[in-house]
Amino acid sequence: GENVEQHPSTLSVQEGDSAVIKCTYSDSASNYFPWYKQELGKRPQLIIDIRSNVGEKKDQRIAVTLNKTAKHFSLHITETQPEDSAVYFCAATDSWGKFQFGAGTQVVVTP
Amino acid sequence: SQTIHQWPATLVQPVGSPLSLECTVEGTSNPNLYWYRQAAGRGLQLLFYSVGIGQISSEVPQNLSASRPQDRQFILSSKKLLLSDSSFYLCASVVGTGGPLPSYEQYFGPGTRLTVT
């Protein structure tokens, strides 16, 4: 089955700096890679996703890149703000459509 | 778009008592449904998934069970709760997006926070 590894587990950045979270996956048949943001006590919310026929996708201050050959994908947050502080999870779906999540990254943005 | 309901939102139960958590989905049909558990400060642990009525697959053997009596209803149960069952329980729905490159999108319900005392 699919295995997703996520790094780093914690990330502290100063407000205005960029944050990058990286994930690797094992199943070359995976074709959908979402990123979720989870604030304390809340449900994970989908913030951006990328499909395997695209190498990069951007939505305002967040972007995701995908390298299918190397089987890794990354989340980039630019001009970080205090409200970006949360836990971020990456995921990959295998050919069945079952989601495998990374372990999560705690992002702390300090003013 | 689909909406996922979970209840109760919070629950405090004594050790050894039974459990029933319910999840219902609106706005879609024939979704794949999931139960996840998330301990404080931890990641998402997949407990059960279902591809249709009466079809349940277990990911982690433990004192929990799941049932899917209707297409858009998914229930998580236990006959006897353990202290270690205290957690945040999330139901999720996955639907295929079709198109030239079929894939799936997953959305989460609001969750149930269970405390076993």
Coordinates of N, CA and C in Angstrom, one line a residue, chain A:
Chain A
G1 N 0.8 -1.2 0.0 CA 0.0 0.0 0.0 C 0.8 1.3 0.0
E2 N 0.2 2.4 -0.1 CA 0.8 3.7 -0.1 C 1.4 4.0 1.3
N3 N 2.6 4.7 1.2 CA 3.2 5.2 2.4 C 3.7 6.6 2.2
V4 N 3.3 7.5 3.1 CA 3.6 8.9 2.9 C 4.4 9.4 4.1
E5 N 5.5 10.0 3.8 CA 6.4 10.6 4.8 C 6.4 12.1 4.7
Q6 N 6.3 12.8 5.8 CA 6.2 14.2 5.8 C 7.3 14.8 6.8
H7 N 7.9 15.9 6.3 CA 9.0 16.6 7.0 C 8.9 18.1 6.8
P8 N 9.2 18.9 7.8 CA 9.6 18.5 9.1 C 8.3 18.3 10.0
S9 N 8.5 17.8 11.2 CA 7.4 17.6 12.1 C 7.0 18.9 12.7
T10 N 7.9 19.8 12.9 CA 7.6 21.2 13.4 C 8.4 22.2 12.6
L11 N 7.8 23.4 12.5 CA 8.4 24.4 11.7 C 8.1 25.8 12.3
S12 N 9.1 26.5 12.7 CA 8.9 27.8 13.2 C 9.4 28.8 12.2
V13 N 8.6 29.8 11.9 CA 9.0 30.8 10.9 C 8.6 32.2 11.5
Q14 N 9.4 33.2 11.1 CA 9.0 34.6 11.4 C 8.0 35.1 10.4
E15 N 7.1 35.9 11.0 CA 6.0 36.5 10.1 C 6.7 37.1 8.9
G16 N 6.1 36.8 7.7 CA 6.7 37.4 6.5 C 7.6 36.5 5.7
D17 N 8.2 35.5 6.5 CA 9.1 34.5 5.8 C 8.3 33.5 5.1
S18 N 9.0 32.6 4.4 CA 8.3 31.5 3.7 C 8.4 30.2 4.5
A19 N 7.5 29.3 4.3 CA 7.5 28.0 4.9 C 7.3 26.9 3.8
V20 N 8.1 25.9 4.0 CA 8.1 24.8 3.0 C 8.0 23.4 3.8
I21 N 7.0 22.7 3.4 CA 6.8 21.3 3.9 C 6.9 20.3 2.8
K22 N 7.6 19.2 3.1 CA 7.9 18.2 2.0 C 7.3 16.9 2.4
C23 N 6.8 16.2 1.4 CA 6.2 14.9 1.5 C 6.7 14.0 0.4
T24 N 7.0 12.7 0.8 CA 7.3 11.7 -0.2 C 6.3 10.6 -0.2
Y25 N 6.0 9.9 -1.3 CA 5.1 8.9 -1.4 C 5.7 7.7 -2.1
S26 N 5.1 6.5 -1.9 CA 5.7 5.3 -2.4 C 5.0 4.7 -3.6
D27 N 3.7 4.9 -3.7 CA 3.0 4.2 -4.8 C 3.0 5.1 -6.1
S28 N 3.6 4.6 -7.1 CA 3.7 5.4 -8.4 C 2.3 5.5 -9.0
A29 N 1.3 4.8 -8.6 CA 0.0 4.9 -9.1 C -0.8 6.0 -8.5
S30 N -0.3 6.6 -7.4 CA -1.1 7.7 -6.8 C -1.2 8.8 -7.7
N31 N -2.4 9.5 -7.8 CA -2.6 10.5 -8.8 C -3.2 11.8 -8.2
Y32 N -3.4 11.8 -6.9 CA -4.0 13.0 -6.3 C -3.4 13.3 -5.0
F33 N -3.0 14.6 -4.8 CA -2.2 14.9 -3.6 C -2.7 16.2 -2.9
P34 N -3.6 16.0 -1.9 CA -4.1 17.2 -1.3 C -3.3 17.6 0.0
W35 N -3.5 18.8 0.3 CA -2.9 19.4 1.6 C -4.1 19.9 2.5
Y36 N -4.0 19.5 3.7 CA -5.0 20.0 4.7 C -4.4 20.8 5.8
K37 N -5.2 21.8 6.2 CA -4.8 22.6 7.4 C -5.7 22.3 8.5
Q38 N -5.2 22.1 9.7 CA -6.0 21.8 10.8 C -5.7 22.7 12.0
E39 N -6.6 23.6 12.3 CA -6.4 24.5 13.5 C -6.9 23.7 14.7
L40 N -6.4 24.2 15.8 CA -6.6 23.5 17.1 C -8.1 23.2 17.4
G41 N -8.4 22.0 17.6 CA -9.8 21.6 17.9 C -10.7 21.5 16.8
K42 N -10.2 21.8 15.5 CA -11.1 21.8 14.4 C -10.8 20.6 13.4
R43 N -11.7 20.4 12.5 CA -11.4 19.4 11.5 C -10.4 19.8 10.5
P44 N -9.7 18.9 9.8 CA -8.8 19.2 8.7 C -9.6 19.8 7.6
Q45 N -9.0 20.9 7.0 CA -9.7 21.6 5.9 C -8.8 21.5 4.7
L46 N -9.3 21.2 3.6 CA -8.6 21.1 2.3 C -8.2 22.5 1.9
I47 N -6.9 22.8 1.7 CA -6.4 24.1 1.3 C -5.9 24.2 -0.1
I48 N -5.4 23.1 -0.6 CA -4.9 23.1 -2.0 C -4.6 21.6 -2.3
D49 N -4.7 21.3 -3.6 CA -4.5 20.0 -4.1 C -3.8 20.0 -5.4
I50 N -3.2 18.9 -5.8 CA -2.6 18.8 -7.1 C -2.8 17.4 -7.7
R51 N -3.0 17.3 -9.0 CA -3.2 16.1 -9.6 C -2.0 15.7 -10.4
S52 N -1.8 14.4 -10.7 CA -0.5 14.0 -11.2 C -0.2 14.5 -12.6
N53 N -1.2 15.1 -13.3 CA -0.9 15.6 -14.6 C -0.4 17.1 -14.6
V54 N -0.2 17.6 -13.4 CA 0.2 19.0 -13.2 C 1.5 19.0 -12.3
G55 N 2.4 19.9 -12.6 CA 3.6 20.0 -11.8 C 3.6 21.0 -10.7
E56 N 2.7 22.0 -10.9 CA 2.7 23.1 -9.9 C 1.3 23.7 -9.9
K57 N 0.9 24.2 -8.8 CA -0.4 24.8 -8.7 C -0.3 25.9 -7.6
K58 N -0.9 27.1 -7.8 CA -0.7 28.2 -6.9 C -2.1 28.8 -6.6
D59 N -2.3 29.2 -5.4 CA -3.5 29.8 -4.9 C -3.1 30.9 -3.9
Q60 N -3.0 32.1 -4.4 CA -2.6 33.3 -3.6 C -1.2 33.0 -2.9
R61 N -1.2 32.9 -1.6 CA 0.1 32.7 -1.0 C 0.6 31.3 -0.8
I62 N -0.3 30.3 -1.2 CA 0.1 28.9 -1.1 C 0.3 28.3 -2.5
A63 N 1.3 27.4 -2.6 CA 1.5 26.7 -3.8 C 2.0 25.3 -3.5
V64 N 1.7 24.4 -4.4 CA 2.1 23.0 -4.3 C 2.9 22.6 -5.5
T65 N 4.0 21.9 -5.4 CA 4.7 21.4 -6.5 C 4.8 19.8 -6.4
L66 N 4.8 19.2 -7.5 CA 4.8 17.7 -7.6 C 5.9 17.3 -8.5
N67 N 6.7 16.3 -8.0 CA 7.8 15.7 -8.9 C 7.4 14.2 -8.9
K68 N 6.8 13.8 -10.0 CA 6.3 12.4 -10.1 C 7.5 11.4 -10.2
T69 N 8.6 11.9 -10.8 CA 9.7 11.0 -11.0 C 10.3 10.6 -9.7
A70 N 10.5 11.7 -8.9 CA 11.1 11.5 -7.5 C 10.1 11.1 -6.5
K71 N 8.8 11.2 -6.8 CA 7.7 10.8 -5.9 C 7.7 11.7 -4.7
H72 N 7.8 13.0 -4.9 CA 7.7 13.9 -3.8 C 6.9 15.1 -4.2
F73 N 6.2 15.7 -3.2 CA 5.5 17.0 -3.4 C 5.6 17.9 -2.2
S74 N 5.5 19.1 -2.4 CA 5.8 20.1 -1.4 C 4.7 21.2 -1.3
L75 N 4.6 21.7 -0.1 CA 3.7 22.9 0.1 C 4.5 24.1 0.4
H76 N 4.2 25.2 -0.3 CA 5.0 26.4 -0.1 C 4.0 27.5 0.4
I77 N 4.3 28.1 1.5 CA 3.5 29.3 2.0 C 4.4 30.5 2.0
T78 N 4.1 31.5 1.3 CA 4.9 32.7 1.2 C 4.2 33.8 2.1
E79 N 5.1 34.7 2.5 CA 4.6 35.9 3.3 C 3.7 35.4 4.5
T80 N 4.3 34.5 5.3 CA 3.5 33.9 6.3 C 2.9 34.9 7.3
Q81 N 1.7 34.6 7.8 CA 1.0 35.4 8.8 C 0.7 34.6 10.0
P82 N 0.4 35.2 11.1 CA 0.1 34.4 12.3 C -1.1 33.4 12.1
E83 N -2.0 33.8 11.3 CA -3.2 32.9 11.1 C -2.8 31.6 10.3
D84 N -1.6 31.6 9.7 CA -1.1 30.4 9.1 C -0.6 29.3 10.1
S85 N -0.5 29.7 11.3 CA -0.1 28.8 12.4 C -1.2 27.7 12.5
A86 N -0.8 26.4 12.3 CA -1.7 25.3 12.3 C -0.9 24.0 12.1
V87 N -1.6 22.9 12.1 CA -0.9 21.6 11.7 C -1.3 21.4 10.2
Y88 N -0.4 21.1 9.4 CA -0.6 20.8 8.0 C -0.3 19.3 7.7
F89 N -1.3 18.7 7.0 CA -1.1 17.3 6.6 C -1.1 17.2 5.1
C90 N -0.2 16.4 4.6 CA -0.2 16.0 3.2 C -0.9 14.6 3.1
A91 N -1.3 14.3 1.9 CA -1.9 13.0 1.7 C -1.7 12.6 0.2
A92 N -1.9 11.3 0.0 CA -1.8 10.8 -1.4 C -2.9 9.7 -1.5
T93 N -3.5 9.6 -2.7 CA -4.4 8.6 -2.9 C -3.8 7.5 -3.8
D94 N -4.1 6.3 -3.4 CA -3.6 5.2 -4.3 C -4.6 4.9 -5.4
S95 N -4.4 3.9 -6.2 CA -5.3 3.7 -7.3 C -6.7 3.4 -6.9
W96 N -6.9 3.0 -5.7 CA -8.2 2.6 -5.2 C -9.0 3.9 -4.8
G97 N -8.3 4.9 -4.4 CA -8.9 6.1 -3.9 C -8.9 6.2 -2.4
K98 N -8.1 5.3 -1.8 CA -7.9 5.4 -0.3 C -6.8 6.3 0.0
F99 N -7.0 7.2 1.0 CA -6.1 8.3 1.3 C -5.1 7.8 2.4
Q100 N -3.8 8.1 2.1 CA -2.8 7.9 3.1 C -2.2 9.2 3.5
F101 N -2.2 9.5 4.8 CA -1.8 10.9 5.3 C -0.4 10.8 5.8
G102 N 0.3 12.0 5.7 CA 1.5 12.1 6.4 C 1.3 12.4 7.9
A103 N 2.3 12.4 8.6 CA 2.2 12.5 10.1 C 1.9 13.9 10.6
G104 N 2.0 14.9 9.7 CA 1.6 16.3 10.0 C 2.8 17.2 10.4
T105 N 2.7 18.5 10.1 CA 3.7 19.4 10.4 C 3.1 20.6 11.2
Q106 N 3.6 20.8 12.4 CA 3.1 21.9 13.2 C 3.8 23.2 12.8
V107 N 3.1 24.1 12.2 CA 3.7 25.4 11.8 C 3.4 26.5 12.8
V108 N 4.4 27.1 13.3 CA 4.2 28.3 14.2 C 4.8 29.5 13.5
V109 N 4.0 30.5 13.4 CA 4.4 31.8 12.8 C 4.5 32.8 13.9
T110 N 5.7 33.3 14.1 CA 5.9 34.2 15.2 C 6.0 35.7 14.7
P111 N 5.3 36.6 15.4 CA 5.2 38.0 14.9 C 6.6 38.6 15.0

